[in-house]
Coordinates of C-alpha atoms in Angstrom, one line a residue:
M1 CA 0.4 14.2 132.6
H2 CA -3.1 13.5 132.3
S3 CA -5.2 10.5 131.5
L4 CA -9.0 9.8 131.3
I5 CA -8.7 6.1 130.2
S6 CA -8.1 2.7 132.3
L7 CA -4.9 1.0 131.1
V8 CA -5.4 -2.8 129.9
V9 CA -5.4 -4.9 133.1
L10 CA -3.1 -2.8 132.9
L11 CA 22.2 8.0 138.3
L12 CA 23.8 7.4 134.8
P13 CA 26.9 9.0 136.1
A14 CA 26.5 12.6 135.8
F15 CA 29.2 12.8 133.1
A16 CA 28.6 9.7 131.4
K17 CA 27.9 9.9 127.6
A18 CA 24.3 10.1 126.8
W19 CA 23.9 6.9 124.7
P20 CA 23.7 4.2 123.7
R21 CA 22.4 2.6 126.8
S22 CA 23.5 -0.8 127.8
Y23 CA 22.3 -3.3 130.2
P24 CA 24.1 -5.4 133.0
S25 CA 24.1 -9.1 132.1
S26 CA 22.9 -10.0 135.9
G27 CA 19.4 -9.6 135.7
L28 CA 17.7 -7.6 138.3
V29 CA 19.3 -4.2 139.6
S30 CA 19.4 -2.4 142.8
D31 CA 21.8 0.4 142.3
I32 CA 19.4 3.5 142.5
S33 CA 21.9 5.9 140.9
L34 CA 21.6 3.8 137.6
I35 CA 17.7 2.8 138.0
S36 CA 16.9 6.5 138.6
R37 CA 17.9 7.6 135.3
Y38 CA 15.1 5.5 133.8
W39 CA 12.2 7.2 135.6
G40 CA 11.3 10.0 132.8
Q41 CA 9.9 12.8 133.9
I42 CA 9.7 11.8 137.7
S43 CA 13.6 11.1 137.5
P44 CA 15.8 13.1 140.1
Y45 CA 17.6 16.1 138.4
V46 CA 20.9 15.2 137.1
D47 CA 23.0 17.5 134.8
N48 CA 23.2 16.5 131.3
P49 CA 26.9 16.6 130.3
D50 CA 27.3 19.6 128.0
N51 CA 27.5 17.5 124.7
Y52 CA 24.6 15.4 125.5
F53 CA 22.7 16.8 122.6
S54 CA 25.8 16.1 120.3
V55 CA 27.0 19.8 120.1
Q56 CA 30.5 19.2 119.3
D57 CA 32.0 22.3 120.8
V58 CA 30.8 23.3 124.4
G59 CA 33.1 26.1 125.4
L60 CA 32.5 30.0 125.6
P61 CA 34.4 31.4 122.9
D62 CA 37.1 34.0 123.6
G63 CA 35.8 37.2 123.6
C64 CA 32.2 36.2 124.7
Q65 CA 30.1 36.4 127.9
V66 CA 26.5 35.5 129.0
E67 CA 25.1 38.8 129.1
Q68 CA 21.4 37.7 129.9
A69 CA 19.6 34.3 131.1
H70 CA 16.1 33.2 130.7
S71 CA 15.1 30.2 132.8
L72 CA 12.1 28.1 132.5
Q73 CA 12.1 26.0 135.5
R74 CA 10.1 22.9 136.4
H75 CA 9.0 22.1 139.6
S76 CA 10.7 19.4 141.4
N77 CA 9.9 16.0 143.2
R78 CA 6.0 15.8 143.8
F79 CA 3.5 13.1 144.8
P80 CA 1.8 11.4 142.2
T81 CA -1.2 13.0 140.2
A82 CA -4.8 12.1 140.3
F83 CA -4.5 10.5 136.9
F84 CA -4.9 6.7 136.0
D85 CA -1.6 6.1 134.5
D86 CA 0.2 7.8 137.5
G87 CA -1.6 8.4 141.0
D88 CA -4.7 6.6 140.5
N89 CA -2.8 3.3 139.3
D90 CA -0.7 3.5 142.2
V91 CA -3.5 4.2 144.8
N92 CA -5.6 1.1 143.2
F93 CA -2.3 -1.1 143.7
G94 CA -2.1 0.1 147.3
Q95 CA -5.8 -0.7 148.0
K96 CA -5.8 -3.9 146.1
I97 CA -2.6 -4.9 148.6
A98 CA -4.5 -3.5 151.5
N99 CA -7.6 -5.4 150.8
W100 CA -5.9 -8.7 150.5
T101 CA -3.8 -8.5 153.6
S102 CA -6.8 -7.5 155.7
V103 CA -8.9 -10.3 154.7
H104 CA -6.4 -13.0 154.3
P105 CA -3.7 -12.3 157.0
Q106 CA -2.4 -15.6 156.9
E107 CA -1.8 -15.8 153.4
R108 CA 1.7 -14.5 152.8
F109 CA 3.9 -12.7 150.0
T110 CA 7.4 -14.6 150.2
G111 CA 10.8 -13.7 149.0
P112 CA 11.7 -10.3 147.9
L113 CA 7.7 -9.3 148.1
D114 CA 7.6 -10.4 151.7
F115 CA 7.6 -6.6 152.6
L116 CA 4.0 -6.4 151.0
N117 CA 2.5 -8.3 154.0
S118 CA 3.3 -5.0 156.0
W119 CA 3.4 -2.4 153.6
H120 CA 0.9 0.5 153.0
Y121 CA 0.6 3.4 150.5
I122 CA 2.1 6.3 152.0
L123 CA 1.9 8.8 149.0
G124 CA 0.0 12.0 148.8
S125 CA -1.2 13.6 145.6
G126 CA 0.6 16.3 143.6
L127 CA 2.3 18.4 146.2
L128 CA 6.0 19.1 146.5
T129 CA 7.8 17.1 148.8
G130 CA 10.6 17.9 151.2
L131 CA 13.4 16.6 148.8
G132 CA 11.5 18.4 146.1
A133 CA 11.9 21.6 147.9
S134 CA 15.6 20.9 148.6
A135 CA 16.4 20.0 145.1
E136 CA 14.9 23.4 144.1
F137 CA 16.9 25.2 146.6
Q138 CA 20.0 23.8 145.0
A139 CA 18.6 24.9 141.6
G140 CA 18.6 28.5 142.7
V141 CA 22.1 28.1 144.3
A142 CA 23.2 26.8 140.8
F143 CA 21.7 29.6 139.0
W144 CA 23.5 32.1 141.0
N145 CA 26.7 30.3 140.7
R146 CA 26.6 30.0 137.0
Y147 CA 24.7 33.0 136.1
G148 CA 24.2 35.5 138.7
R149 CA 27.9 36.0 139.6
T150 CA 28.9 36.8 136.3
L151 CA 25.7 38.9 135.2
Y152 CA 26.0 40.9 138.5
N153 CA 30.3 41.0 138.6
A154 CA 29.9 39.6 142.3
S155 CA 32.4 40.6 144.7
V156 CA 35.0 38.0 146.2
A157 CA 33.0 35.3 148.3
Q158 CA 29.4 36.8 147.3
L159 CA 27.1 33.8 147.8
A160 CA 24.0 35.2 146.3
Y161 CA 22.0 38.2 144.8
N162 CA 22.9 41.5 146.1
A163 CA 20.0 44.2 145.7
S164 CA 22.1 47.1 145.7
F165 CA 24.7 48.2 143.2
A166 CA 28.3 49.0 144.4
N167 CA 27.4 52.6 145.2
G168 CA 24.6 51.5 147.4
T169 CA 21.6 52.3 145.2
A170 CA 18.9 49.8 144.7
R171 CA 18.9 47.7 141.6
P172 CA 15.6 47.1 139.8
K173 CA 13.7 44.2 141.3
P174 CA 14.1 40.9 139.5
V175 CA 10.4 39.7 138.7
L176 CA 9.8 35.7 139.1
R177 CA 6.7 34.3 137.8
T178 CA 4.8 31.3 138.7
T179 CA 1.5 29.4 138.3
S180 CA -1.0 29.6 141.3
Q181 CA -0.5 25.6 141.6
S182 CA 1.2 24.6 145.0
R183 CA 3.9 22.7 143.9
I184 CA 4.8 25.4 141.4
E185 CA 4.5 28.3 143.9
N186 CA 6.4 26.1 146.2
S187 CA 9.2 25.4 143.9
Q188 CA 9.8 29.4 143.2
I189 CA 9.9 30.0 146.8
N190 CA 12.5 27.4 147.3
W191 CA 14.5 28.3 144.4
A192 CA 14.3 32.1 145.6
L193 CA 15.7 30.8 148.8
G194 CA 18.8 29.4 147.1
F195 CA 19.5 32.5 144.5
F196 CA 18.7 35.3 146.9
G197 CA 20.5 33.5 149.9
P198 CA 18.6 34.9 153.3
S199 CA 19.3 31.4 154.8
F200 CA 23.0 31.6 154.5
Q201 CA 23.8 35.3 155.1
I202 CA 27.0 36.1 157.1
V203 CA 24.9 37.2 159.9
P204 CA 22.1 34.5 160.3
N205 CA 18.5 35.8 159.9
P206 CA 16.5 32.9 161.7
T207 CA 13.5 34.7 160.9
L208 CA 14.0 35.0 157.1
A209 CA 13.2 38.8 157.7
N210 CA 12.9 40.7 154.3
F211 CA 13.2 37.6 152.2
T212 CA 10.9 38.9 149.5
S213 CA 11.7 42.3 149.6
T214 CA 14.6 42.2 147.0
F215 CA 12.2 40.6 144.3
D216 CA 8.9 40.5 143.0
V217 CA 6.8 37.8 142.1
V218 CA 3.9 37.4 139.7
I219 CA 1.2 34.6 140.3
I220 CA -0.5 33.6 137.3
P221 CA -3.7 31.8 138.2
E222 CA -3.9 27.9 136.9
G223 CA -6.8 25.5 137.1
G224 CA -9.2 27.3 135.2
T225 CA -9.5 28.5 131.3
E226 CA -7.4 31.6 131.8
N227 CA -4.3 32.3 129.8
N228 CA -1.3 31.2 131.1
T229 CA 1.9 30.4 129.2
L230 CA 3.0 28.4 132.1
A231 CA 0.1 26.1 132.1
S232 CA -0.9 26.6 128.7
Y233 CA -3.4 23.4 128.7
D234 CA -6.0 25.6 130.7
S235 CA -6.7 27.8 127.7
C236 CA -6.1 25.1 125.0
F237 CA -9.5 23.4 125.5
N238 CA -9.0 20.6 122.9
D239 CA -5.9 19.3 124.9
N240 CA -8.5 18.6 127.7
L241 CA -10.7 16.6 125.5
N242 CA -10.4 12.5 125.0
P243 CA -8.9 11.5 122.8
I244 CA -6.9 14.5 121.5
G245 CA -5.2 15.2 124.9
I246 CA -4.8 11.5 125.7
L247 CA -3.1 10.1 122.6
G248 CA 0.2 9.2 124.3
D249 CA -1.7 7.5 127.2
L250 CA -3.8 5.5 124.8
D251 CA -0.5 3.8 123.6
L252 CA 0.1 2.2 126.7
E253 CA -2.6 -0.4 126.4
T254 CA -0.4 -2.6 123.8
Y255 CA 2.9 -1.9 125.3
L256 CA 2.6 -2.5 129.1
P257 CA 1.7 -6.3 128.2
I258 CA 4.9 -6.2 125.9
Y259 CA 7.7 -5.2 128.5
L260 CA 5.9 -6.4 131.6
K261 CA 5.0 -9.8 130.8
D262 CA 8.0 -11.4 132.4
A263 CA 8.1 -8.9 135.3
T264 CA 4.5 -9.8 136.1
A265 CA 5.4 -13.4 136.0
R266 CA 7.9 -13.2 138.2
M267 CA 6.0 -11.2 140.9
Q268 CA 3.4 -13.9 140.6
Q269 CA 5.9 -16.5 142.0
Y270 CA 6.0 -14.7 145.2
A271 CA 2.3 -14.4 145.6
P272 CA 0.1 -16.0 148.0
A273 CA -2.7 -18.4 146.4
G274 CA -5.6 -16.5 144.8
F275 CA -3.7 -13.2 144.4
I276 CA -3.2 -12.3 141.0
F277 CA -0.9 -9.8 139.5
N278 CA -1.6 -8.2 136.4
V279 CA 0.6 -5.4 134.5
N280 CA -1.2 -2.7 135.6
D281 CA 0.2 -3.6 139.3
T282 CA 3.7 -4.1 137.9
Y283 CA 3.5 -0.8 136.5
A284 CA 2.3 0.7 139.6
M285 CA 5.1 -0.9 141.5
Q286 CA 7.5 0.9 139.3
S287 CA 6.0 4.2 139.8
I288 CA 5.9 3.8 143.4
C289 CA 9.5 3.0 143.4
A290 CA 10.2 6.4 142.0
Y291 CA 7.7 8.5 144.2
E292 CA 8.9 6.7 147.1
M293 CA 12.2 7.6 146.5
G294 CA 11.3 11.3 145.8
Y295 CA 9.5 11.3 149.0
I296 CA 11.4 9.5 151.7
G297 CA 14.5 8.6 149.8
S298 CA 13.9 4.7 150.1
S299 CA 11.6 2.0 148.6
S300 CA 11.6 -1.7 148.7
F301 CA 10.2 -1.7 145.0
C302 CA 13.3 -0.6 143.4
S303 CA 15.0 -3.9 143.4
L304 CA 12.5 -6.0 141.7
F305 CA 13.1 -5.2 138.0
T306 CA 15.7 -5.6 135.3
L307 CA 17.4 -2.6 133.5
E308 CA 15.7 -3.5 130.5
E309 CA 12.1 -3.5 132.3
W310 CA 13.1 0.0 133.8
D311 CA 13.8 1.2 130.3
G312 CA 10.4 -0.1 129.0
F313 CA 9.0 2.0 131.7
E314 CA 10.8 5.0 130.7
N315 CA 9.4 4.4 127.1
T316 CA 6.0 4.4 128.1
L317 CA 6.6 7.9 129.5
D318 CA 8.4 9.1 126.6
M319 CA 5.5 8.0 124.3
E320 CA 3.0 9.5 126.6
Y321 CA 4.7 12.9 126.4
Y322 CA 5.8 12.8 122.7
N323 CA 2.1 12.1 121.5
D324 CA 0.4 14.4 124.3
Y325 CA 2.6 17.4 124.1
A326 CA 5.0 17.2 121.3
W327 CA 5.2 16.2 117.8
G328 CA 2.8 13.3 118.2
N329 CA -0.1 15.7 119.3
P330 CA -2.1 18.2 117.3
T331 CA -1.9 20.7 120.2
G332 CA 1.9 20.1 120.7
R333 CA 3.1 23.4 119.2
A334 CA 0.0 25.3 120.5
Q335 CA 0.7 24.6 123.9
G336 CA 4.1 25.9 123.8
I337 CA 3.9 28.6 121.3
G338 CA 2.8 31.0 124.4
Y339 CA 6.2 31.0 126.3
L340 CA 8.0 31.1 122.9
Q341 CA 6.5 34.3 122.2
E342 CA 7.1 35.8 125.4
L343 CA 10.7 34.6 125.0
L344 CA 11.2 36.5 121.5
A345 CA 9.4 39.6 123.0
R346 CA 11.9 39.8 125.7
L347 CA 15.0 39.1 123.3
Q348 CA 13.6 42.1 121.3
N349 CA 12.7 44.2 124.3
E350 CA 9.0 44.4 123.3
Y351 CA 5.8 44.2 125.3
I352 CA 3.1 42.0 123.9
P353 CA -0.2 44.2 124.0
V354 CA -2.4 41.8 122.3
S355 CA -2.7 38.1 122.8
N356 CA -3.4 35.5 120.0
S357 CA -2.5 32.4 122.2
S358 CA -2.1 31.4 125.9
V359 CA -0.1 34.8 126.6
N360 CA -2.0 36.9 129.2
S361 CA -1.7 40.4 127.4
T362 CA -2.7 42.3 130.5
L363 CA 0.4 40.9 132.1
T364 CA 3.0 41.0 129.0
N365 CA 2.0 44.7 128.4
N366 CA 2.9 45.8 131.9
A367 CA 6.5 46.9 132.8
A368 CA 5.8 45.4 136.5
S369 CA 4.7 41.9 135.6
F370 CA 6.8 41.9 132.4
P371 CA 9.9 44.1 132.7
L372 CA 12.4 44.2 129.7
G373 CA 16.0 44.3 129.7
R374 CA 16.7 42.7 133.0
P375 CA 19.9 40.5 133.6
F376 CA 17.7 37.2 134.0
Y377 CA 14.3 36.0 134.2
A378 CA 13.0 32.9 136.0
D379 CA 9.7 31.6 135.0
F380 CA 8.3 28.2 136.9
T381 CA 6.3 25.7 135.2
H382 CA 5.4 22.2 134.3
D383 CA 7.4 19.6 132.4
D384 CA 5.0 19.4 129.4
I385 CA 5.3 23.3 128.9
I386 CA 9.0 22.7 128.5
I387 CA 8.4 19.8 125.8
S388 CA 5.9 22.0 123.9
V389 CA 8.1 25.0 123.8
L390 CA 10.9 22.7 122.0
T391 CA 8.3 21.4 119.8
A392 CA 6.8 25.0 118.8
M393 CA 10.8 26.0 118.3
S394 CA 11.1 23.2 115.5
L395 CA 14.1 21.9 117.2
D396 CA 14.0 18.6 115.1
Y397 CA 16.8 17.1 116.6
L398 CA 14.2 15.8 119.2
R399 CA 11.5 15.0 116.5
D400 CA 12.3 11.1 117.2
P401 CA 9.0 9.5 117.9
P402 CA 9.3 6.8 120.7
S403 CA 8.7 3.1 119.2
L404 CA 5.0 1.7 120.6
T405 CA 6.1 -1.9 120.3
A406 CA 10.0 -2.2 120.6
F407 CA 11.3 -3.8 123.6
P408 CA 13.9 -3.2 124.8
P409 CA 13.7 0.4 123.2
D410 CA 16.1 1.6 120.9
P411 CA 19.1 2.7 122.9
H412 CA 20.2 5.6 120.4
R413 CA 16.7 7.3 120.7
K414 CA 16.9 10.9 121.3
F415 CA 13.4 11.7 123.0
I416 CA 14.2 10.5 126.5
L417 CA 12.4 12.2 129.3
S418 CA 14.9 11.6 132.1
H419 CA 17.2 14.1 130.3
L420 CA 14.5 16.4 129.0
T421 CA 12.3 17.1 131.7
P422 CA 13.4 15.4 134.8
F423 CA 12.2 16.9 138.4
T424 CA 13.5 20.2 138.7
G425 CA 14.5 20.5 134.9
R426 CA 15.2 23.8 133.3
L427 CA 15.3 25.1 129.8
I428 CA 17.7 28.3 129.9
T429 CA 18.2 30.6 127.0
E430 CA 21.5 32.5 127.3
V431 CA 22.2 35.7 125.4
I432 CA 25.8 36.0 124.9
G433 CA 27.6 39.1 123.5
C434 CA 30.8 38.9 121.6
S435 CA 33.3 41.2 120.2
S436 CA 33.4 39.0 117.1
S437 CA 30.5 38.5 114.5
N438 CA 32.0 35.0 114.0
P439 CA 33.6 33.9 117.4
A440 CA 36.0 30.8 116.8
P441 CA 34.4 27.8 118.6
R442 CA 36.1 26.5 121.7
H443 CA 36.0 22.7 122.0
S444 CA 35.7 22.4 125.9
A445 CA 34.1 24.2 128.7
R446 CA 36.1 26.4 131.1
T447 CA 35.1 27.9 134.2
Q448 CA 34.1 31.7 134.1
Y449 CA 35.6 33.2 137.5
S450 CA 34.7 36.9 136.4
P451 CA 32.6 38.5 133.4
S452 CA 35.7 40.0 131.7
Q453 CA 37.8 36.6 131.6
Y454 CA 38.7 35.4 128.3
G455 CA 38.8 38.7 126.7
Y456 CA 35.3 39.9 126.9
S457 CA 34.4 43.5 127.1
P458 CA 30.7 44.9 127.6
A459 CA 32.1 47.9 125.8
N460 CA 33.3 45.5 122.7
A461 CA 30.5 43.0 122.4
P462 CA 28.0 44.2 119.9
N463 CA 27.5 40.8 118.3
K464 CA 24.8 38.9 120.2
F465 CA 23.9 35.1 120.2
V466 CA 21.6 32.8 121.5
R467 CA 22.6 29.4 123.2
M468 CA 20.2 27.1 124.9
R469 CA 20.8 24.6 127.5
L470 CA 18.4 22.1 128.6
N471 CA 19.3 20.7 131.9
N472 CA 22.8 21.9 131.3
G473 CA 23.2 19.9 127.8
I474 CA 23.7 22.6 125.1
L475 CA 20.9 22.4 122.4
P476 CA 21.5 22.1 118.8
L477 CA 20.1 25.2 117.6
A478 CA 21.3 24.3 114.0
T479 CA 18.7 21.8 113.6
I480 CA 16.1 24.4 114.1
R481 CA 14.1 23.6 111.0
G482 CA 14.9 26.0 108.1
G483 CA 18.3 26.3 108.7
E484 CA 18.6 29.9 109.8
C485 CA 20.7 28.8 112.8
A486 CA 23.0 26.4 110.8
G487 CA 26.6 26.6 110.3
R488 CA 28.0 26.8 113.9
S489 CA 29.3 23.6 116.0
D490 CA 28.9 25.2 119.3
G491 CA 25.0 25.7 119.6
M492 CA 25.3 29.3 119.4
C493 CA 22.9 31.1 117.1
A494 CA 23.1 34.8 116.2
I495 CA 20.2 36.3 118.1
S496 CA 18.7 38.0 114.7
S497 CA 19.2 34.5 112.8
F498 CA 17.3 32.9 115.9
I499 CA 14.6 35.4 115.9
K500 CA 14.2 34.9 112.0
S501 CA 13.8 31.0 112.6
Q502 CA 11.0 31.6 114.5
Q503 CA 9.2 34.0 112.5
N504 CA 6.6 31.3 111.3
A505 CA 6.4 29.4 114.6
Y506 CA 2.7 30.9 115.4
A507 CA 1.5 30.4 112.1
L508 CA 2.7 26.9 112.2
S509 CA 1.0 26.2 115.5
Q510 CA -2.6 26.7 114.1
Y511 CA -3.3 27.9 117.4
N512 CA -7.0 28.7 117.3
Y513 CA -7.8 25.4 115.2
A514 CA -5.6 23.1 117.1
C515 CA -7.1 24.4 120.4
F516 CA -10.6 25.4 119.6
A517 CA -11.9 23.4 116.5
N518 CA -14.2 20.6 116.5
Y519 CA -11.9 17.8 114.7
T520 CA -11.7 14.1 115.1
I521 CA -8.7 11.7 115.3
A522 CA -9.3 8.9 113.0
K523 CA -6.7 6.7 114.7
P524 CA -5.7 7.8 118.0
T525 CA -3.5 4.6 119.1
N526 CA -1.2 4.5 115.8
G527 CA 1.4 7.1 117.2
Q528 CA 0.8 9.3 114.2
D529 CA 3.5 12.2 114.1
Y530 CA 1.3 15.5 113.7
D531 CA 4.3 17.8 113.6
G532 CA 2.8 19.0 116.7
T533 CA -0.2 20.7 114.8
I534 CA -3.2 20.2 112.6
A535 CA -4.3 22.4 109.8
P536 CA -8.2 23.1 109.0
S537 CA -7.8 20.7 105.9
S538 CA -6.7 17.8 108.0

């Protein structure tokens, strides 16, 4: 998330149905398992139900098995970042409280705000937290359990990846890719601890000796202007300009007073004479609740709001991301096209020798840093990149602009960040081999205990399909624009059809113009849907 402006004074149960959302009638809520599902991209990770995105049949058909998995993995819980609508606004509120309590020690906050009399701001900036590291470790374990066991035909009770084939010869090393940013690289490290398992070996290895010997890591620089598909805003210059890169942030100026009016007045009742709450303060209090929970697992701020107000909080984040990184921004497609090109290259066993996007062709034309034909790929990235990849794909199911005025927000809306890019979120592309070219869909999911279960044989699986999961929920590839993936009820798409569905994705991104041309945004606060792109004639 990024912002260059000042705002105006300024766990759904894991297997619950996705929507509609509903609100209790009792006003303020304190159930963190419920509240935390309304924190947008700073929500803790919870699996979406398999059918969250309205895919009807979620089982793997008979005669089919996942043969390859590509994971685009987000970093986990972090401290706030140094942008006004995130960490800077939180810091400002912390300083405002500190200034007041130091100058007016006898003037007291009361009632539910009495903790503010001795509270101080405890959050850092940008770094992965301990709870975040733990969640990434769990993500690595989960990836092994879901994919590694069947991809590598695990032996009985095998807990993690084994670097050797059954005959004792060495496997080709998996290659993990990360950016150089601290929280991204530390997420990769902790994920690898879970997947490769050196911290739960039969014979304990307290020094973690040889931990990294079984895999290679490619660290792509982040923070400059270099090409990096996992931090593509670095090389898409217009995304860093005001107002192009902050269209969604600008929308907050009108929405915060709409949804926080009552909350701000409620806080004022417990304030000492002379201390004035504004909507920036109450917005910071919601943000600090989420960040304190992601740091120390507790916060006194979380029980101060109604569920409608939490839904309003998430809607501010939805509108930011939709209009900064998705269909609501001229650079939305451009920011996601690079990873999409890499995914398509891997699916077709091709290197990328020349770059016309954020792809770093020095890396993608190199077998050491961009190996082909591997059972799995794991790339570590940011939340916005996942959103932009889905935009570049034209997955129109999610093309559902958040309202800039509705409060409470529409409970049936589809673009809800806590389900799209929570902390530790992941977009996983499964390549599925099947004996039939038109396998019968299976309505319910079932556990895959071994790769040859349910009639699958690698020698008799010539038909390849793609299926994509976003935080476990199966994405409706049938809604990709153009209809190439239409016709199936289980989210599977023949790999040739999926590739064909993306043949115009680069042209549609208008990469060079969107990222580098000198164009203006006439009405930056009207929530215009740009379809994620802008053409020279616009």
